Amino acid sequence: MISQDWKRLDQRLEVAGRPNHRRQEVGRGGGGGGEGGRERTAVFLGLEFGRVFRERKTLRMLTIMGTEAEAVMVDEIPFPPQLTTTNTLSLLGHGITDIEIHFLQIKFTAIGVYLDPQIVSHLKKWNGKAATDLAKDDEFFEAIISAPVDKVVRVVVIKEIKGSQFGAQMESAVRDRLAEVDKYEEEEEEALEQVLDFLQSKYMKTNSVITFYFPATSPTAEIAFATEGKEESKIEVKNANVVEMIQKWYLGGTNGVSPTTISSLAAALSAELSKL
């Protein structure tokens, strides 16, 4: 329950502040005495307190939303196990986007994929397949994208980024996918420019949320942006080709932007299919 998450975070704050714990953490950095030790102590406490307060802020948002079930932690960011659109959607996949530079992992976003549980009725062909096989099967993910059920991709910012940078990444990925199948015409270009204009003015600080809603009954998409201290803003994407490629950016199997999300989704759906 969320109350247990609050208790866990409070315990982390208490432990981080204990002198013995600070000395242990400083010792791992190569010594605990003098100015160097005090500086390392300050850095450790700053990092730990920062992580805890970010989690507390997101949990507060979940509490306000009335979410009573235990949150799923994705790289220390809590995701509600369910979301409600026209139906109740379940969190069936999660992961991160990241890059490794000189053996240093830099994490950009945490991702949660919410699907109508009825999606399994459109995936019976893959019943009995192992999760590792599904993760490599692009036809399986094509079936997920084309299934007439509500889908939500919730993206939470880990490393702050300008909206123009995030938008440029998405625009490039979508444009390349459209061009590859010869579907990049003036209408698609115009739709992408509208999305880029919407994102360009946003500053995506840590814990900002970008939500992509793909309704079952329409080939459109709704993109919403929420960040602390500002009202949520939304845009509707009406071009079906652009909507399809945005889905493929996140749910595109071996071509998806987040391999960890694809593997997680494959594992969850393999387990759900085994219940049929």
mmCIF file of C-alpha atoms in Angstrom:
data_model
loop_
_atom_site.group_PDB
_atom_site.id
_atom_site.type_symbol
_atom_site.label_atom_id
_atom_site.label_comp_id
_atom_site.label_asym_id
_atom_site.label_seq_id
_atom_site.Cartn_x
_atom_site.Cartn_y
_atom_site.Cartn_z
ATOM 1 C CA MET A 1 0.000 0.000 0.000
ATOM 2 C CA ILE A 2 1.058 3.620 -0.500
ATOM 3 C CA SER A 3 1.205 4.079 3.276
ATOM 4 C CA GLN A 4 3.953 1.441 3.355
ATOM 5 C CA ASP A 5 5.889 3.373 0.702
ATOM 6 C CA TRP A 6 5.700 6.517 2.860
ATOM 7 C CA LYS A 7 7.046 4.532 5.836
ATOM 8 C CA ARG A 8 9.872 3.073 3.745
ATOM 9 C CA LEU A 9 10.954 6.517 2.538
ATOM 10 C CA ASP A 10 10.830 7.943 6.066
ATOM 11 C CA GLN A 11 13.084 5.090 7.221
ATOM 12 C CA ARG A 12 15.574 5.890 4.448
ATOM 13 C CA LEU A 13 15.720 9.512 5.567
ATOM 14 C CA GLU A 14 16.271 8.446 9.163
ATOM 15 C CA VAL A 15 19.017 5.963 8.237
ATOM 16 C CA ALA A 16 20.776 8.437 5.914
ATOM 17 C CA GLY A 17 21.051 10.925 8.765
ATOM 18 C CA ARG A 18 22.691 8.567 11.238
ATOM 19 C CA PRO A 19 26.406 9.300 11.880
ATOM 20 C CA ASN A 20 27.416 5.616 11.542
ATOM 21 C CA HIS A 21 25.667 5.340 8.180
ATOM 22 C CA ARG A 22 27.327 8.526 6.943
ATOM 23 C CA ARG A 23 30.740 7.221 7.958
ATOM 24 C CA GLN A 24 30.108 3.925 6.116
ATOM 25 C CA GLU A 25 29.116 5.723 2.933
ATOM 26 C CA VAL A 26 32.070 8.089 3.154
ATOM 27 C CA GLY A 27 34.397 5.148 3.800
ATOM 28 C CA ARG A 28 33.302 3.583 0.537
ATOM 29 C CA GLY A 29 34.498 6.719 -1.195
ATOM 30 C CA GLY A 30 38.042 6.264 0.064
ATOM 31 C CA GLY A 31 38.391 7.640 3.581
ATOM 32 C CA GLY A 32 36.342 9.585 6.069
ATOM 33 C CA GLY A 33 38.598 12.221 7.596
ATOM 34 C CA GLY A 34 39.187 15.913 7.038
ATOM 35 C CA GLU A 35 37.642 18.199 4.472
ATOM 36 C CA GLY A 36 37.435 15.405 1.878
ATOM 37 C CA GLY A 37 35.393 13.249 4.230
ATOM 38 C CA ARG A 38 33.009 16.089 5.037
ATOM 39 C CA GLU A 39 32.581 16.884 1.355
ATOM 40 C CA ARG A 40 31.825 13.248 0.523
ATOM 41 C CA THR A 41 29.343 13.143 3.402
ATOM 42 C CA ALA A 42 27.567 16.223 2.051
ATOM 43 C CA VAL A 43 27.442 14.767 -1.476
ATOM 44 C CA PHE A 44 26.046 11.447 -0.237
ATOM 45 C CA LEU A 45 23.380 13.108 1.925
ATOM 46 C CA GLY A 46 22.414 15.454 -0.880
ATOM 47 C CA LEU A 47 21.983 12.588 -3.360
ATOM 48 C CA GLU A 48 20.064 10.390 -0.935
ATOM 49 C CA PHE A 49 17.781 13.150 0.303
ATOM 50 C CA GLY A 50 17.166 14.239 -3.297
ATOM 51 C CA ARG A 51 16.133 10.725 -4.337
ATOM 52 C CA VAL A 52 13.832 10.343 -1.340
ATOM 53 C CA PHE A 53 12.139 13.709 -1.780
ATOM 54 C CA ARG A 54 11.520 13.005 -5.485
ATOM 55 C CA GLU A 55 9.835 9.720 -4.556
ATOM 56 C CA ARG A 56 7.815 11.417 -1.805
ATOM 57 C CA LYS A 57 6.556 14.023 -4.269
ATOM 58 C CA THR A 58 5.388 11.380 -6.746
ATOM 59 C CA LEU A 59 3.753 9.346 -3.981
ATOM 60 C CA ARG A 60 1.934 12.485 -2.889
ATOM 61 C CA MET A 61 0.549 12.790 -6.413
ATOM 62 C CA LEU A 62 -0.599 9.158 -6.326
ATOM 63 C CA THR A 63 -2.260 9.701 -2.962
ATOM 64 C CA ILE A 64 -4.128 12.735 -4.287
ATOM 65 C CA MET A 65 -5.270 10.636 -7.245
ATOM 66 C CA GLY A 66 -6.780 8.187 -4.773
ATOM 67 C CA THR A 67 -4.607 5.251 -5.800
ATOM 68 C CA GLU A 68 -4.788 2.698 -2.999
ATOM 69 C CA ALA A 69 -2.930 -0.242 -4.551
ATOM 70 C CA GLU A 70 0.811 -0.512 -4.036
ATOM 71 C CA ALA A 71 2.799 1.505 -6.543
ATOM 72 C CA VAL A 72 5.217 -0.240 -8.901
ATOM 73 C CA MET A 73 8.694 1.246 -8.577
ATOM 74 C CA VAL A 74 10.502 1.843 -11.867
ATOM 75 C CA ASP A 75 14.018 3.096 -11.157
ATOM 76 C CA GLU A 76 12.827 4.650 -7.880
ATOM 77 C CA ILE A 77 9.828 6.291 -9.594
ATOM 78 C CA PRO A 78 6.408 4.967 -8.476
ATOM 79 C CA PHE A 79 3.824 4.064 -11.118
ATOM 80 C CA PRO A 80 0.197 3.331 -10.209
ATOM 81 C CA PRO A 81 -0.672 -0.299 -11.054
ATOM 82 C CA GLN A 82 -3.829 0.827 -12.841
ATOM 83 C CA LEU A 83 -5.139 3.822 -14.767
ATOM 84 C CA THR A 84 -8.704 4.573 -15.771
ATOM 85 C CA THR A 85 -9.714 5.789 -19.228
ATOM 86 C CA THR A 86 -13.007 4.464 -20.603
ATOM 87 C CA ASN A 87 -11.860 1.206 -18.980
ATOM 88 C CA THR A 88 -9.462 0.214 -16.226
ATOM 89 C CA LEU A 89 -6.022 -0.351 -17.713
ATOM 90 C CA SER A 90 -3.304 -2.437 -16.068
ATOM 91 C CA LEU A 91 0.406 -1.696 -15.928
ATOM 92 C CA LEU A 92 1.730 -4.553 -18.071
ATOM 93 C CA GLY A 93 5.159 -3.253 -19.000
ATOM 94 C CA HIS A 94 7.743 -0.837 -17.673
ATOM 95 C CA GLY A 95 11.342 0.153 -18.225
ATOM 96 C CA ILE A 96 13.633 3.096 -18.898
ATOM 97 C CA THR A 97 15.365 4.955 -21.690
ATOM 98 C CA ASP A 98 19.079 5.394 -21.148
ATOM 99 C CA ILE A 99 22.482 5.635 -22.760
ATOM 100 C CA GLU A 100 25.919 4.449 -21.707
ATOM 101 C CA ILE A 101 28.863 6.807 -22.133
ATOM 102 C CA HIS A 102 32.322 5.592 -21.119
ATOM 103 C CA PHE A 103 30.758 2.872 -18.916
ATOM 104 C CA LEU A 104 28.530 5.451 -17.197
ATOM 105 C CA GLN A 105 24.778 4.819 -17.493
ATOM 106 C CA ILE A 106 22.707 7.971 -17.956
ATOM 107 C CA LYS A 107 18.965 7.467 -17.453
ATOM 108 C CA PHE A 108 16.511 9.771 -19.184
ATOM 109 C CA THR A 109 12.961 8.547 -18.598
ATOM 110 C CA ALA A 110 10.970 5.845 -16.830
ATOM 111 C CA ILE A 111 8.147 4.284 -18.852
ATOM 112 C CA GLY A 112 4.941 2.506 -17.922
ATOM 113 C CA VAL A 113 2.712 0.775 -20.497
ATOM 114 C CA TYR A 114 -0.952 0.414 -19.532
ATOM 115 C CA LEU A 115 -3.224 -1.860 -21.536
ATOM 116 C CA ASP A 116 -6.791 -3.061 -21.335
ATOM 117 C CA PRO A 117 -6.472 -6.644 -20.012
ATOM 118 C CA GLN A 118 -8.808 -7.706 -22.827
ATOM 119 C CA ILE A 119 -5.868 -7.320 -25.196
ATOM 120 C CA VAL A 120 -4.960 -10.964 -24.606
ATOM 121 C CA SER A 121 -8.049 -11.995 -26.610
ATOM 122 C CA HIS A 122 -6.346 -10.432 -29.655
ATOM 123 C CA LEU A 123 -3.047 -12.238 -29.002
ATOM 124 C CA LYS A 124 -4.167 -15.874 -28.713
ATOM 125 C CA LYS A 125 -1.930 -16.830 -31.626
ATOM 126 C CA TRP A 126 1.067 -16.407 -29.306
ATOM 127 C CA ASN A 127 -0.268 -18.459 -26.400
ATOM 128 C CA GLY A 128 2.464 -20.754 -25.109
ATOM 129 C CA LYS A 129 5.346 -18.635 -26.412
ATOM 130 C CA ALA A 130 8.174 -17.827 -24.011
ATOM 131 C CA ALA A 131 8.726 -14.211 -23.015
ATOM 132 C CA THR A 132 12.199 -14.183 -24.593
ATOM 133 C CA ASP A 133 10.713 -15.284 -27.925
ATOM 134 C CA LEU A 134 7.921 -12.713 -27.769
ATOM 135 C CA ALA A 135 10.391 -9.900 -27.081
ATOM 136 C CA LYS A 136 12.079 -10.651 -30.425
ATOM 137 C CA ASP A 137 8.824 -11.110 -32.374
ATOM 138 C CA ASP A 138 7.939 -7.829 -34.116
ATOM 139 C CA GLU A 139 4.718 -9.344 -35.480
ATOM 140 C CA PHE A 140 3.564 -9.813 -31.878
ATOM 141 C CA PHE A 141 4.086 -6.113 -31.135
ATOM 142 C CA GLU A 142 2.371 -5.155 -34.406
ATOM 143 C CA ALA A 143 -0.651 -7.065 -33.082
ATOM 144 C CA ILE A 144 -0.474 -5.131 -29.785
ATOM 145 C CA ILE A 145 -0.414 -1.810 -31.641
ATOM 146 C CA SER A 146 -3.300 -2.739 -33.944
ATOM 147 C CA ALA A 147 -5.462 -4.317 -31.198
ATOM 148 C CA PRO A 148 -8.694 -2.274 -30.725
ATOM 149 C CA VAL A 149 -8.195 -1.621 -27.007
ATOM 150 C CA ASP A 150 -7.274 1.453 -24.978
ATOM 151 C CA LYS A 151 -3.541 1.944 -24.453
ATOM 152 C CA VAL A 152 -1.610 4.470 -22.376
ATOM 153 C CA VAL A 153 2.141 5.054 -22.331
ATOM 154 C CA ARG A 154 3.169 7.067 -19.264
ATOM 155 C CA VAL A 155 6.643 8.631 -19.444
ATOM 156 C CA VAL A 156 8.220 10.169 -16.339
ATOM 157 C CA VAL A 157 11.315 12.334 -16.694
ATOM 158 C CA ILE A 158 14.395 11.207 -14.742
ATOM 159 C CA LYS A 159 16.996 13.550 -16.227
ATOM 160 C CA GLU A 160 15.565 16.971 -16.960
ATOM 161 C CA ILE A 161 15.439 17.940 -20.609
ATOM 162 C CA LYS A 162 14.095 20.758 -22.748
ATOM 163 C CA GLY A 163 10.796 20.023 -24.440
ATOM 164 C CA SER A 164 12.373 20.983 -27.759
ATOM 165 C CA GLN A 165 14.979 18.230 -27.323
ATOM 166 C CA PHE A 166 12.407 15.600 -26.379
ATOM 167 C CA GLY A 167 10.190 16.699 -29.262
ATOM 168 C CA ALA A 168 13.051 16.605 -31.755
ATOM 169 C CA GLN A 169 13.904 13.032 -30.720
ATOM 170 C CA MET A 170 10.310 11.905 -31.178
ATOM 171 C CA GLU A 171 9.854 13.821 -34.419
ATOM 172 C CA SER A 172 13.004 12.291 -35.900
ATOM 173 C CA ALA A 173 12.013 8.743 -34.877
ATOM 174 C CA VAL A 174 8.470 9.093 -36.207
ATOM 175 C CA ARG A 175 9.555 10.791 -39.454
ATOM 176 C CA ASP A 176 12.133 8.083 -40.171
ATOM 177 C CA ARG A 177 9.568 5.333 -39.609
ATOM 178 C CA LEU A 178 7.071 7.050 -41.897
ATOM 179 C CA ALA A 179 9.659 7.630 -44.608
ATOM 180 C CA GLU A 180 10.717 3.980 -44.453
ATOM 181 C CA VAL A 181 7.199 2.854 -45.458
ATOM 182 C CA ASP A 182 6.661 5.788 -47.858
ATOM 183 C CA LYS A 183 3.973 7.461 -45.727
ATOM 184 C CA TYR A 184 5.637 10.799 -45.020
ATOM 185 C CA GLU A 185 3.506 13.338 -46.895
ATOM 186 C CA GLU A 186 2.469 16.932 -46.224
ATOM 187 C CA GLU A 187 -0.294 15.866 -43.832
ATOM 188 C CA GLU A 188 2.142 13.873 -41.704
ATOM 189 C CA GLU A 189 4.692 16.684 -41.741
ATOM 190 C CA GLU A 190 2.058 19.154 -40.566
ATOM 191 C CA ALA A 191 0.851 16.846 -37.774
ATOM 192 C CA LEU A 192 4.411 16.317 -36.554
ATOM 193 C CA GLU A 193 5.092 20.057 -36.572
ATOM 194 C CA GLN A 194 2.043 20.597 -34.357
ATOM 195 C CA VAL A 195 3.336 18.038 -31.853
ATOM 196 C CA LEU A 196 6.801 19.615 -31.932
ATOM 197 C CA ASP A 197 5.304 23.076 -31.364
ATOM 198 C CA PHE A 198 3.340 21.725 -28.390
ATOM 199 C CA LEU A 199 6.427 20.208 -26.771
ATOM 200 C CA GLN A 200 8.848 22.983 -27.666
ATOM 201 C CA SER A 201 7.673 25.407 -24.991
ATOM 202 C CA LYS A 202 7.817 22.832 -22.180
ATOM 203 C CA TYR A 203 10.646 22.451 -19.706
ATOM 204 C CA MET A 204 10.690 18.837 -18.600
ATOM 205 C CA LYS A 205 12.178 18.833 -15.148
ATOM 206 C CA THR A 206 12.555 15.669 -13.079
ATOM 207 C CA ASN A 207 9.211 13.958 -12.353
ATOM 208 C CA SER A 208 7.418 15.721 -15.203
ATOM 209 C CA VAL A 209 4.947 13.340 -16.854
ATOM 210 C CA ILE A 210 4.202 12.915 -20.565
ATOM 211 C CA THR A 211 1.171 10.721 -21.194
ATOM 212 C CA PHE A 212 0.276 9.215 -24.560
ATOM 213 C CA TYR A 213 -3.338 7.988 -24.720
ATOM 214 C CA PHE A 214 -4.391 5.813 -27.651
ATOM 215 C CA PRO A 215 -8.170 5.196 -27.510
ATOM 216 C CA ALA A 216 -9.656 1.975 -28.824
ATOM 217 C CA THR A 217 -12.414 3.706 -30.752
ATOM 218 C CA SER A 218 -10.367 6.251 -32.710
ATOM 219 C CA PRO A 219 -7.127 6.339 -34.750
ATOM 220 C CA THR A 220 -6.130 9.489 -32.860
ATOM 221 C CA ALA A 221 -3.904 10.079 -29.850
ATOM 222 C CA GLU A 222 -3.874 12.501 -26.952
ATOM 223 C CA ILE A 223 -0.554 13.751 -25.603
ATOM 224 C CA ALA A 224 -0.660 15.362 -22.153
ATOM 225 C CA PHE A 225 2.128 17.094 -20.248
ATOM 226 C CA ALA A 226 2.086 17.648 -16.491
ATOM 227 C CA THR A 227 4.701 19.161 -14.227
ATOM 228 C CA GLU A 228 4.697 20.542 -10.715
ATOM 229 C CA GLY A 229 3.270 24.032 -10.354
ATOM 230 C CA LYS A 230 1.574 24.193 -13.758
ATOM 231 C CA GLU A 231 -1.746 23.103 -15.196
ATOM 232 C CA GLU A 232 -1.795 20.010 -17.379
ATOM 233 C CA SER A 233 -1.711 20.785 -21.112
ATOM 234 C CA LYS A 234 -2.877 18.512 -23.938
ATOM 235 C CA ILE A 235 -2.826 18.136 -27.691
ATOM 236 C CA GLU A 236 -4.768 15.783 -29.939
ATOM 237 C CA VAL A 237 -2.940 14.089 -32.804
ATOM 238 C CA LYS A 238 -5.413 13.323 -35.581
ATOM 239 C CA ASN A 239 -3.146 11.907 -38.280
ATOM 240 C CA ALA A 240 -3.481 8.108 -38.106
ATOM 241 C CA ASN A 241 -0.067 7.443 -39.663
ATOM 242 C CA VAL A 242 1.699 9.662 -37.138
ATOM 243 C CA VAL A 243 -0.268 8.076 -34.276
ATOM 244 C CA GLU A 244 0.757 4.601 -35.429
ATOM 245 C CA MET A 245 4.444 5.530 -35.523
ATOM 246 C CA ILE A 246 4.323 7.171 -32.092
ATOM 247 C CA GLN A 247 3.010 3.838 -30.804
ATOM 248 C CA LYS A 248 5.810 2.039 -32.615
ATOM 249 C CA TRP A 249 8.371 4.339 -30.988
ATOM 250 C CA TYR A 250 7.416 2.881 -27.608
ATOM 251 C CA LEU A 251 5.820 -0.463 -28.528
ATOM 252 C CA GLY A 252 7.754 -1.350 -31.666
ATOM 253 C CA GLY A 253 9.365 -4.584 -30.518
ATOM 254 C CA THR A 254 13.024 -4.803 -31.525
ATOM 255 C CA ASN A 255 12.777 -1.262 -32.920
ATOM 256 C CA GLY A 256 11.279 0.243 -29.752
ATOM 257 C CA VAL A 257 13.059 3.050 -27.941
ATOM 258 C CA SER A 258 13.286 1.088 -24.670
ATOM 259 C CA PRO A 259 14.419 -2.570 -24.789
ATOM 260 C CA THR A 260 13.744 -2.957 -21.050
ATOM 261 C CA THR A 261 10.118 -1.921 -21.565
ATOM 262 C CA ILE A 262 9.716 -4.343 -24.475
ATOM 263 C CA SER A 263 11.142 -7.240 -22.424
ATOM 264 C CA SER A 264 8.909 -6.390 -19.463
ATOM 265 C CA LEU A 265 5.797 -6.188 -21.647
ATOM 266 C CA ALA A 266 6.640 -9.494 -23.331
ATOM 267 C CA ALA A 267 7.049 -11.195 -19.936
ATOM 268 C CA ALA A 268 3.751 -9.859 -18.583
ATOM 269 C CA LEU A 269 1.750 -10.768 -21.676
ATOM 270 C CA SER A 270 3.335 -14.219 -21.870
ATOM 271 C CA ALA A 271 2.150 -14.807 -18.310
ATOM 272 C CA GLU A 272 -1.349 -13.478 -19.087
ATOM 273 C CA LEU A 273 -1.633 -15.613 -22.235
ATOM 274 C CA SER A 274 -0.698 -18.735 -20.262
ATOM 275 C CA LYS A 275 -3.886 -18.253 -18.222
ATOM 276 C CA LEU A 276 -6.146 -18.673 -21.270
#
